[in-house]
Short mmCIF file of C-alpha atoms in Angstrom, two decimals:
data_model
loop_
_atom_site.label_atom_id
_atom_site.label_comp_id
_atom_site.label_asym_id
_atom_site.label_seq_id
_atom_site.Cartn_x
_atom_site.Cartn_y
_atom_site.Cartn_z
CA MET A 1 10.40 22.13 7.27
CA LYS A 2 6.97 21.86 5.70
CA ILE A 3 5.46 18.37 5.65
CA THR A 4 2.33 17.75 3.61
CA ILE A 5 0.21 14.61 3.55
CA ILE A 6 -1.95 14.09 0.48
CA GLY A 7 -5.06 12.22 1.58
CA GLY A 8 -6.81 12.36 4.94
CA GLY A 9 -8.01 8.77 5.15
CA HIS A 10 -6.98 6.26 7.81
CA LEU A 11 -3.30 6.14 6.81
CA GLY A 12 -2.97 9.86 6.12
CA PHE A 13 -4.54 10.84 9.43
CA ALA A 14 -2.44 8.30 11.35
CA LEU A 15 0.78 9.64 9.82
CA ALA A 16 -0.32 13.20 10.57
CA LYS A 17 -0.88 12.37 14.25
CA VAL A 18 2.52 10.70 14.52
CA LEU A 19 4.41 13.53 12.83
CA ALA A 20 2.47 16.31 14.59
CA LYS A 21 4.03 15.33 17.90
CA LYS A 22 7.27 16.90 16.65
CA GLN A 23 6.38 19.44 13.96
CA PRO A 24 3.51 21.11 12.06
CA VAL A 25 1.83 18.98 9.40
CA THR A 26 -0.54 19.94 6.58
CA VAL A 27 -3.16 17.40 5.46
CA TRP A 28 -4.82 17.88 2.08
CA GLU A 29 -8.28 16.35 1.75
CA CYS A 30 -10.89 17.07 -0.93
CA SER A 31 -13.83 15.22 0.64
CA PRO A 32 -15.98 17.61 2.76
CA THR A 33 -17.17 14.69 4.90
CA ARG A 34 -13.65 13.52 5.61
CA GLN A 35 -12.52 17.10 6.26
CA LYS A 36 -15.10 17.37 9.05
CA GLU A 37 -14.02 13.99 10.45
CA ILE A 38 -10.37 15.09 10.58
CA LEU A 39 -11.18 18.42 12.22
CA LYS A 40 -13.26 16.61 14.83
CA LYS A 41 -10.48 14.11 15.54
CA ILE A 42 -7.60 16.58 15.81
CA GLY A 43 -9.47 18.77 18.30
CA LEU A 44 -7.01 21.20 19.87
CA ASN A 45 -3.93 19.84 18.05
CA LYS A 46 -2.51 23.04 16.58
CA ASN A 47 0.23 21.18 14.71
CA ILE A 48 -2.23 19.74 12.17
CA THR A 49 -3.70 21.98 9.47
CA VAL A 50 -6.35 20.76 7.04
CA GLU A 51 -6.03 22.22 3.53
CA THR A 52 -8.59 21.87 0.74
CA ASP A 53 -6.55 23.61 -1.97
CA LEU A 54 -4.08 21.13 -3.50
CA LYS A 55 -1.87 23.87 -4.94
CA LYS A 56 -1.49 25.61 -1.57
CA ALA A 57 -0.81 22.30 0.14
CA ALA A 58 1.94 21.33 -2.30
CA GLN A 59 3.73 24.67 -2.61
CA LYS A 60 6.89 25.15 -0.54
CA SER A 61 6.65 21.64 0.91
CA ASN A 62 9.88 19.83 1.74
CA VAL A 63 8.33 16.38 2.14
CA ILE A 64 5.08 15.33 0.46
CA ILE A 65 3.55 12.02 1.54
CA PHE A 66 0.93 10.40 -0.69
CA ALA A 67 -1.70 8.45 1.27
CA VAL A 68 -4.45 8.19 -1.36
CA CYS A 69 -5.94 5.11 -3.03
CA SER A 70 -3.71 3.68 -5.75
CA ASN A 71 -6.42 4.11 -8.40
CA VAL A 72 -6.19 7.92 -8.09
CA LEU A 73 -2.50 8.18 -7.18
CA GLU A 74 -1.15 8.84 -10.67
CA LYS A 75 -3.60 11.65 -11.42
CA ILE A 76 -2.97 13.40 -8.11
CA PHE A 77 0.80 12.89 -8.29
CA TYR A 78 1.07 14.74 -11.60
CA LYS A 79 -0.90 17.67 -10.20
CA VAL A 80 1.27 17.83 -7.09
CA LEU A 81 4.40 17.58 -9.24
CA LYS A 82 3.25 20.65 -11.17
CA TYR A 83 2.39 22.63 -8.02
CA SER A 84 5.40 21.71 -5.87
CA THR A 85 8.39 24.04 -5.74
CA GLY A 86 12.05 23.82 -4.80
CA ARG A 87 13.67 20.77 -3.28
CA VAL A 88 11.05 18.26 -2.27
CA VAL A 89 11.01 14.56 -1.43
CA PHE A 90 8.00 12.52 -2.54
CA MET A 91 7.00 9.61 -0.31
CA ILE A 92 4.48 7.08 -1.64
CA GLY A 93 2.38 5.35 1.02
CA SER A 94 -0.28 4.11 -1.42
CA LYS A 95 -0.34 0.33 -2.00
CA GLY A 96 -0.76 -0.88 -5.56
CA ILE A 97 0.71 -1.13 -9.03
CA HIS A 98 -0.12 0.68 -12.25
CA PRO A 99 -2.63 -1.05 -14.59
CA SER A 100 0.32 -1.56 -16.96
CA GLY A 101 1.94 -3.86 -14.40
CA GLN A 102 4.71 -1.40 -13.54
CA THR A 103 5.30 -0.02 -10.07
CA PHE A 104 4.47 3.63 -9.47
CA TYR A 105 8.11 4.10 -8.47
CA GLU A 106 9.21 3.18 -11.99
CA ILE A 107 6.62 5.44 -13.60
CA PHE A 108 7.25 8.48 -11.39
CA THR A 109 11.05 8.33 -11.55
CA ARG A 110 10.78 8.66 -15.33
CA VAL A 111 8.98 12.01 -15.07
CA THR A 112 10.94 13.70 -12.27
CA LYS A 113 14.46 13.77 -10.87
CA ARG A 114 13.18 14.59 -7.41
CA PRO A 115 13.64 11.74 -4.91
CA ILE A 116 10.86 9.14 -4.76
CA LEU A 117 10.60 7.00 -1.62
CA ILE A 118 8.27 4.06 -0.94
CA LEU A 119 6.72 3.60 2.52
CA SER A 120 5.34 0.15 3.31
CA GLY A 121 5.14 -2.45 6.04
CA PRO A 122 2.86 -4.04 8.66
CA SER A 123 0.86 -1.11 10.02
CA TYR A 124 -2.78 -0.93 10.99
CA ALA A 125 -3.56 2.78 10.78
CA GLY A 126 -5.81 2.65 13.84
CA GLU A 127 -3.00 1.36 16.04
CA LEU A 128 -0.53 3.87 14.62
CA SER A 129 -2.88 6.79 15.27
CA ARG A 130 -3.15 5.64 18.90
CA GLY A 131 0.62 5.86 19.24
CA LEU A 132 1.24 2.12 19.44
CA PRO A 133 4.75 1.02 18.38
CA THR A 134 4.96 0.25 14.66
CA ALA A 135 7.83 -0.52 12.28
CA VAL A 136 7.83 -0.07 8.50
CA VAL A 137 10.26 0.13 5.60
CA LEU A 138 11.18 3.28 3.67
CA ALA A 139 12.81 2.45 0.33
CA GLY A 140 14.57 4.52 -2.28
CA LYS A 141 17.77 5.00 -4.25
CA ASN A 142 18.60 8.48 -2.94
CA LYS A 143 20.52 7.91 0.31
CA LYS A 144 20.44 11.59 1.30
CA ALA A 145 16.66 11.77 0.92
CA LEU A 146 16.25 8.52 2.87
CA LYS A 147 18.33 9.84 5.76
CA GLN A 148 16.57 13.22 5.74
CA THR A 149 13.10 11.69 5.73
CA GLU A 150 13.95 9.05 8.33
CA LYS A 151 14.81 11.87 10.75
CA ILE A 152 11.31 13.36 10.75
CA PHE A 153 10.00 10.12 12.30
CA ALA A 154 12.79 9.82 14.88
CA GLY A 155 11.44 9.57 18.42
CA THR A 156 7.88 8.80 17.29
CA ALA A 157 5.83 5.60 17.51
CA LEU A 158 6.79 4.82 13.91
CA ARG A 159 10.20 3.18 13.51
CA ILE A 160 11.66 3.48 10.02
CA PHE A 161 13.98 0.87 8.50
CA PRO A 162 15.70 2.11 5.31
CA SER A 163 15.92 -0.03 2.17
CA SER A 164 17.56 0.36 -1.24
CA ASP A 165 14.89 -1.76 -2.97
CA PRO A 166 11.92 0.48 -3.88
CA ILE A 167 10.66 -1.94 -6.54
CA GLY A 168 10.62 -4.91 -4.17
CA VAL A 169 8.96 -2.90 -1.40
CA SER A 170 6.37 -1.50 -3.85
CA LEU A 171 5.45 -4.96 -5.12
CA ALA A 172 5.32 -6.43 -1.61
CA GLY A 173 2.89 -3.71 -0.49
CA CYS A 174 0.60 -4.45 -3.41
CA LEU A 175 0.79 -8.24 -3.39
CA LYS A 176 0.15 -8.71 0.33
CA ASN A 177 -3.30 -7.16 -0.19
CA VAL A 178 -3.96 -9.54 -3.07
CA ALA A 179 -2.77 -12.47 -0.93
CA ALA A 180 -5.15 -11.47 1.87
CA LEU A 181 -8.04 -12.30 -0.46
CA GLY A 182 -6.86 -15.90 -0.31
CA THR A 183 -7.03 -16.27 3.47
CA GLY A 184 -10.52 -14.77 3.29
CA VAL A 185 -11.51 -17.43 0.75
CA LEU A 186 -10.10 -20.22 2.93
CA ASP A 187 -11.93 -18.96 6.02
CA HIS A 188 -15.09 -18.65 3.94
CA LEU A 189 -14.71 -22.38 3.26
CA HIS A 190 -14.17 -23.08 7.01
CA LEU A 191 -10.99 -25.06 6.41
CA GLY A 192 -9.21 -24.23 9.67
CA GLU A 193 -5.83 -22.71 10.44
CA ASN A 194 -3.38 -25.29 9.05
CA VAL A 195 -4.31 -24.66 5.44
CA LYS A 196 -3.74 -20.91 5.81
CA ALA A 197 -0.14 -21.48 6.90
CA TRP A 198 0.31 -23.76 3.88
CA TYR A 199 -1.25 -21.14 1.63
CA LEU A 200 0.90 -18.26 2.94
CA VAL A 201 4.12 -20.18 2.33
CA GLY A 202 2.94 -21.01 -1.19
CA VAL A 203 1.77 -17.52 -2.08
CA MET A 204 5.00 -16.00 -0.75
CA GLN A 205 6.93 -18.18 -3.19
CA GLU A 206 4.82 -16.74 -6.01
CA ILE A 207 5.37 -13.20 -4.73
CA LYS A 208 9.14 -13.83 -4.71
CA LYS A 209 9.02 -14.95 -8.34
CA ILE A 210 7.27 -11.73 -9.36
CA VAL A 211 9.64 -9.51 -7.37
CA ARG A 212 12.74 -11.15 -8.85
CA VAL A 213 11.44 -11.05 -12.44
CA LEU A 214 10.78 -7.31 -12.05
CA ASP A 215 14.30 -6.68 -10.69
CA GLY A 216 13.38 -6.44 -7.03
CA LYS A 217 15.40 -8.20 -4.33
CA GLY A 218 14.18 -11.49 -2.90
CA GLU A 219 15.72 -10.72 0.51
CA THR A 220 13.40 -7.70 0.84
CA LEU A 221 10.55 -10.15 1.37
CA GLU A 222 12.21 -11.74 4.40
CA PHE A 223 11.72 -8.58 6.46
CA LEU A 224 8.89 -6.19 7.37
CA ALA A 225 7.77 -5.27 3.84
CA GLY A 226 7.40 -8.93 2.91
CA TRP A 227 6.63 -11.54 5.56
CA GLY A 228 5.82 -8.94 8.21
CA ASP A 229 3.15 -7.21 6.16
CA LEU A 230 1.80 -10.45 4.70
CA ILE A 231 1.27 -12.02 8.15
CA LEU A 232 -0.50 -8.96 9.56
CA THR A 233 -2.70 -8.36 6.52
CA ALA A 234 -3.60 -11.97 5.76
CA LEU A 235 -4.03 -13.24 9.32
CA GLY A 236 -4.88 -10.15 11.38
CA GLY A 237 -8.57 -10.25 10.47
CA LYS A 238 -8.89 -6.47 10.02
CA SER A 239 -7.93 -6.26 6.34
CA ARG A 240 -10.80 -5.05 4.16
CA ASN A 241 -9.58 -7.38 1.41
CA TYR A 242 -9.77 -10.35 3.78
CA GLN A 243 -13.23 -9.31 4.98
CA PHE A 244 -14.42 -8.85 1.39
CA ALA A 245 -13.27 -12.36 0.44
CA LEU A 246 -14.83 -13.74 3.62
CA GLY A 247 -18.16 -12.23 2.59
CA LYS A 248 -18.43 -9.57 5.31
CA LEU A 249 -17.98 -6.68 2.88
CA LYS A 250 -19.65 -6.07 -0.46
CA LYS A 251 -17.98 -4.18 -3.30
CA LYS A 252 -20.98 -1.85 -3.48
CA GLU A 253 -20.24 -0.60 0.06
CA LYS A 254 -17.72 1.86 -1.44
CA VAL A 255 -14.78 0.73 0.67
CA THR A 256 -11.20 0.70 -0.58
CA LEU A 257 -10.27 -2.80 -1.73
CA GLU A 258 -6.69 -2.40 -2.96
CA GLY A 259 -6.15 -6.16 -3.27
CA TYR A 260 -9.26 -6.73 -5.35
CA GLU A 261 -8.62 -3.65 -7.50
CA ASN A 262 -4.99 -4.63 -8.17
CA LEU A 263 -5.67 -8.32 -8.79
CA LYS A 264 -6.45 -7.69 -12.45
CA ALA A 265 -3.12 -5.91 -13.03
CA VAL A 266 -1.26 -8.64 -11.15
CA TYR A 267 -2.91 -11.32 -13.28
CA GLY A 268 -1.95 -9.46 -16.46
CA LEU A 269 1.60 -9.15 -15.19
CA ILE A 270 2.11 -12.86 -14.45
CA LYS A 271 0.66 -13.76 -17.85
CA GLU A 272 2.83 -11.26 -19.71
CA GLU A 273 5.99 -12.33 -17.89
CA GLU A 274 5.02 -16.03 -18.05
CA ILE A 275 5.37 -16.49 -14.30
CA ARG A 276 3.91 -19.68 -12.88
CA ALA A 277 1.65 -18.53 -10.03
CA PRO A 278 -1.32 -20.93 -9.70
CA LEU A 279 -2.51 -19.49 -6.38
CA LEU A 280 -2.68 -15.91 -7.64
CA GLU A 281 -4.24 -17.11 -10.91
CA SER A 282 -6.93 -18.99 -9.01
CA LEU A 283 -7.76 -15.83 -7.03
CA TYR A 284 -8.27 -13.95 -10.29
CA GLU A 285 -10.57 -16.71 -11.57
CA ILE A 286 -12.58 -16.71 -8.33
CA PHE A 287 -13.10 -12.94 -8.15
CA TYR A 288 -13.25 -12.00 -11.83
CA LYS A 289 -14.44 -15.18 -13.57
CA LYS A 290 -16.81 -16.39 -10.82
CA ALA A 291 -14.95 -19.67 -10.42
CA LYS A 292 -15.71 -21.80 -7.37
CA PRO A 293 -13.75 -20.90 -4.18
CA GLU A 294 -12.52 -24.50 -3.96
CA ASN A 295 -10.25 -23.73 -6.94
CA LEU A 296 -7.81 -22.13 -4.52
CA VAL A 297 -7.48 -25.38 -2.56
CA GLU A 298 -7.01 -27.34 -5.78
CA ALA A 299 -4.22 -24.95 -6.79
CA LEU A 300 -2.62 -25.39 -3.39
CA ARG A 301 -2.65 -29.16 -3.83
CA GLY A 302 -1.05 -28.84 -7.25
CA GLU A 303 -4.18 -30.04 -9.04
CA ARG A 304 -4.41 -27.00 -11.32
#
């Protein structure tokens, strides 16, 4: 079986290390700097091959895992779709939604009959790459593909829980990054811990509304892809979105800020679907309209 990971960033490299304990893995990476970093990290691990040619990486692959930023996912996916041959399962590890407000699962399943699976859940890449126990959700409609792909992780540090709700899992993975901006805002205001618990309960209710309106399952959010990922991302302190909202990171530092980048699409979605989500709306106003950070607290109190 040929397994290819598209993207050699933190997530891609972590998945490669996990999978390479059992079988050979190919990692495609176009950045020369990142290529050197990967080669330095893998050392004598002969099960990891770094490929710079996307066509060669995609050809004859049985499982292709996408671990690139969501803002380039669509472009790269279509190229890989053209280059891939035979029976192949596509696994999406990127967190985000399309600018149109649709999930990438919905968009990609319209252009190919090959199985599309969504990988998401509470997982710091650094801990995963060190072999620390981690559990995530793998969602899709094709039961055979789910079972086949689950097997490649068997016996590794990454425990896979299957789900039949790819839309709900996709949205949860995107929205937890957006929600993490809120805990960063609250810590920026030095308001303590109590208010963050209040905020997380409130923002989860808004996330549930969005998931249900878009035909996802509310119960999906009660497990790893929902509450599990939200707690880790919003309260763990390591999220780049949290650090950006806190003021420790600047947008010009060229770091991936999936929550910030997807906030605009999320705002457009709740407006189009007429979903009442004052907390998420206030985040959009703070980060895109330069509203005062205190607006989030006002929304929490029901004053907006």
